[in-house]
Short mmCIF file of C-alpha atoms in Angstrom, two decimals:
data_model
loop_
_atom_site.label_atom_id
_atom_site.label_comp_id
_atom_site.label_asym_id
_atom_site.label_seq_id
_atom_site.Cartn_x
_atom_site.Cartn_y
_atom_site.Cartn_z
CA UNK A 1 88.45 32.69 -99.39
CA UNK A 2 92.37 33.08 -99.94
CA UNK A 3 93.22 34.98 -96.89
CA UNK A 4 91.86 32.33 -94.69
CA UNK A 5 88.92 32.84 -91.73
CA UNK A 6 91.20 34.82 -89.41
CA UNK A 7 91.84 37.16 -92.23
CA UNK A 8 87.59 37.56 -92.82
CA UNK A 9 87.05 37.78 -89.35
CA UNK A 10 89.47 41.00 -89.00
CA UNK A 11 87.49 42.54 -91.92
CA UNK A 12 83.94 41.49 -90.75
CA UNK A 13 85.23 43.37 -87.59
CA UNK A 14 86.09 46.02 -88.55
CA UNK A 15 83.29 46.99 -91.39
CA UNK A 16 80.63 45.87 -88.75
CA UNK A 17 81.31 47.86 -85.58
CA UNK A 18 83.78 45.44 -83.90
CA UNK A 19 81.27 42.94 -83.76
CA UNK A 20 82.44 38.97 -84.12
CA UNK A 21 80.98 37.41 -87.03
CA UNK A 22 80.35 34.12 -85.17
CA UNK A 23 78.18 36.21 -82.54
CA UNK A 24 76.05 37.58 -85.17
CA UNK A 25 75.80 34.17 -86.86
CA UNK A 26 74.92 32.97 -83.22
CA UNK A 27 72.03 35.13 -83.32
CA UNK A 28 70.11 33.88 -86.34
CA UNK A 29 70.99 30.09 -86.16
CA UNK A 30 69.20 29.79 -82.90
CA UNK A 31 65.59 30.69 -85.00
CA UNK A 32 67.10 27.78 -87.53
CA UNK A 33 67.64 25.34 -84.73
CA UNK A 34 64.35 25.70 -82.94
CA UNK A 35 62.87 25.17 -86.58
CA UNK A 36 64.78 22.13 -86.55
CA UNK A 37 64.97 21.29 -82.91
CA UNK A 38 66.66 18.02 -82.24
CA UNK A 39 66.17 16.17 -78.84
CA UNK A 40 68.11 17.81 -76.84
CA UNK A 41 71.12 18.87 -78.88
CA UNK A 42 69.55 22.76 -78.97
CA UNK A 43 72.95 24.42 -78.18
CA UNK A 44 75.39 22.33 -80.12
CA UNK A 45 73.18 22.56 -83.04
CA UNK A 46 73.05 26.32 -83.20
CA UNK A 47 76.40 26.23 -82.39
CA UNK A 48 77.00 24.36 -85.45
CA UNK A 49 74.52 26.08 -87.67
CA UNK A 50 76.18 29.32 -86.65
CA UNK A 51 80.15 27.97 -87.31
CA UNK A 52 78.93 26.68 -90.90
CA UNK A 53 77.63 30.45 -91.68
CA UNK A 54 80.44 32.02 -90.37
CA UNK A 55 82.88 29.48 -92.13
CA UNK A 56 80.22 29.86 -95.71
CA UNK A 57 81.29 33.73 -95.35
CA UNK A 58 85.00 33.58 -94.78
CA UNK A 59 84.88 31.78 -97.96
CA UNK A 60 82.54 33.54 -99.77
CA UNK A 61 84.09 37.20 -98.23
CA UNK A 62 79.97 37.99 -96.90
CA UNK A 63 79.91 40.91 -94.66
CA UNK A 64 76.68 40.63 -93.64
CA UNK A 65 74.62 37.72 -92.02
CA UNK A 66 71.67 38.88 -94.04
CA UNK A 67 73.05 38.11 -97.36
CA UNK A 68 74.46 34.85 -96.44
CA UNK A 69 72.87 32.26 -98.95
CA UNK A 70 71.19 29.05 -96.92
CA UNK A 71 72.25 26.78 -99.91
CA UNK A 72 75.69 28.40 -99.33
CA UNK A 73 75.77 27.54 -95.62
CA UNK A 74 74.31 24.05 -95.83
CA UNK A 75 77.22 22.95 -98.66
CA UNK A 76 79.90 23.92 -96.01
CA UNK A 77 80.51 21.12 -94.15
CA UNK A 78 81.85 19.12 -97.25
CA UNK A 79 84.27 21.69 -97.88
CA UNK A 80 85.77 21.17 -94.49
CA UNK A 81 85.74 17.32 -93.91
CA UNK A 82 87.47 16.99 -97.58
CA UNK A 83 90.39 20.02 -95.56
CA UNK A 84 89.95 18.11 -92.68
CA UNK A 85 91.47 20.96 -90.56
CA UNK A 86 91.66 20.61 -86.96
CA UNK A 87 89.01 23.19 -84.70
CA UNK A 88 91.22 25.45 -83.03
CA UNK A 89 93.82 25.49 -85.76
CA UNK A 90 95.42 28.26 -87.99
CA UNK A 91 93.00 26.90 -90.81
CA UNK A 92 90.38 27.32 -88.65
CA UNK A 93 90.49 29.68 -85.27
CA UNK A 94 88.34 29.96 -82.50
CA UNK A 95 85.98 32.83 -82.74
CA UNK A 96 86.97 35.40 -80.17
CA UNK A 97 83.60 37.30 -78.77
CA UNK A 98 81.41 37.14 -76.43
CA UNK A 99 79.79 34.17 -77.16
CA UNK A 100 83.05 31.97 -78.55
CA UNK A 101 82.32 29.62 -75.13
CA UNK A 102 79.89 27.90 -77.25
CA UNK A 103 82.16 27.43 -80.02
CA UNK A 104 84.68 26.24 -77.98
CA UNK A 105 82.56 23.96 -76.17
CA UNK A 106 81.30 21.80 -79.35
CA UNK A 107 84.47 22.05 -81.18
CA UNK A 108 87.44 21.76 -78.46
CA UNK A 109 85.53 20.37 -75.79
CA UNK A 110 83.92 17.12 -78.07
CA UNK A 111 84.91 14.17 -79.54
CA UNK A 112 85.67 14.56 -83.02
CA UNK A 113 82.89 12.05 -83.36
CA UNK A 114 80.62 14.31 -81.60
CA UNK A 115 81.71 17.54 -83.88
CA UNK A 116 81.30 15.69 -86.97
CA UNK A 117 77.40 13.87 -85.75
CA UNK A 118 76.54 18.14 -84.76
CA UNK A 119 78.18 19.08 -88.41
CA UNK A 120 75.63 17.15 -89.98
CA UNK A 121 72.95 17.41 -88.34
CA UNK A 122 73.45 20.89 -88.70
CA UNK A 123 73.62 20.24 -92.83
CA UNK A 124 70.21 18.29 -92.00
CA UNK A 125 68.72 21.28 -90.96
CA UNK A 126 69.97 23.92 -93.56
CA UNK A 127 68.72 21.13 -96.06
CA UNK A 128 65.43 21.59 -94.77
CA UNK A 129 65.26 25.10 -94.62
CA UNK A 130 66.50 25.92 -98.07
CA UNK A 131 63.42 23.53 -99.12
CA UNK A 132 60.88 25.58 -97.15
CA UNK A 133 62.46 28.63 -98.20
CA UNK A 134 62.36 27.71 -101.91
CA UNK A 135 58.56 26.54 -101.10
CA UNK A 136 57.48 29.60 -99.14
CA UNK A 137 59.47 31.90 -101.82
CA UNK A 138 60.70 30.45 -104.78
CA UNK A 139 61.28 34.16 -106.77
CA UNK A 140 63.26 35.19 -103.36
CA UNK A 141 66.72 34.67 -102.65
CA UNK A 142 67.28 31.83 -99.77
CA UNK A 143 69.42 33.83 -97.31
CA UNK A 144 69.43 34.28 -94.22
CA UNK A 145 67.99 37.71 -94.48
CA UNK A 146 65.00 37.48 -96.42
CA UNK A 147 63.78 33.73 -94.32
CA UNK A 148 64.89 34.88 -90.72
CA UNK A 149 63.42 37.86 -88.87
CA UNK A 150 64.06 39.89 -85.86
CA UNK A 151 62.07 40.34 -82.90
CA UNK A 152 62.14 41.81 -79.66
CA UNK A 153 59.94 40.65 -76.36
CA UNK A 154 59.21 43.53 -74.68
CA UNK A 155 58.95 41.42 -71.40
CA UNK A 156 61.96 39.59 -70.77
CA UNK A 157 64.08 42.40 -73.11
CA UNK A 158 65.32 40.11 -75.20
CA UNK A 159 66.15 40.21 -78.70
CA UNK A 160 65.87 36.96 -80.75
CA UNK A 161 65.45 35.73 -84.45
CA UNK A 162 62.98 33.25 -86.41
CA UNK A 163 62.11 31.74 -89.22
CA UNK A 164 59.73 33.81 -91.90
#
């Protein structure tokens, strides 16, 4: 995207009720990363998951989680190590709601190592999903929208995504 991610996040605000396009990418990554739970590494790997959509729609000027291609999402992280921009940067800010203490724990709070090893796991992941969505739907779209769906426990009140 020419205008950069600060530049998408300021329009993703504003055309989605104020609402922090890493949050919202937050949301549906956890479903992704309990799909493709890794020993332990839950929370950096949504984290992750959820920083390569948000980064996927900067680029790609996507509005709306839903429509977010998986492919999309999963090429990412090549995009960025051949930038090599530094977290926290101009090139790439810090998201800035609610939940940006995640962010800023894997990405300012890590090794560079450690960002890179979550990164691709991360990758891993989306890898795997696109070939389950393809599998599971191969006349469908693989985004986010039609292979992720909402649901609400009625218990604990909370409000959570999976995987179709």
């Amino acid at each position: 995207m020419s205008g950069g991610v600060q530049e998408f996040v300021n329009q993703y605000r504003i055309e989605n009720d104020e609402r922090d396009p890493f949050d919202d990418c937050l949301m549906r990554s956890g479903g992704v990363a309990s799909w493709g739970y890794d020993d332990g590494h839950s929370e950096f790997l949504s984290t992750a998951i959820a920083e390569l959509m948000r980064l996927t729609m900067a680029r790609d000027g996507v509005m709306s989680v839903a429509d977010l291609r998986i492919d999309s999402a999963r090429d990412e992280l090549s995009r960025w190590v051949e930038a090599d921009p530094i977290p926290g940067s101009a090139m790439w800010p810090p998201p800035s709601g609610e939940r940006s203490q995640y962010w800023c724990h894997l990405f300012l709070d890590s090794s560079p190592e450690e960002v890179r090893l979550h990164l691709r796991r991360a990758e891993g992941v989306l890898d795997e999903f696109v070939i389950q969505a393809q599998r599971r739907g191969p006349e469908v779209a693989p985004t986010f929208g039609n292979f992720t769906r909402k649901h609400f426990n009625p218990v604990t009140g909370v409000t959570f995504y999976g995987i179709v």
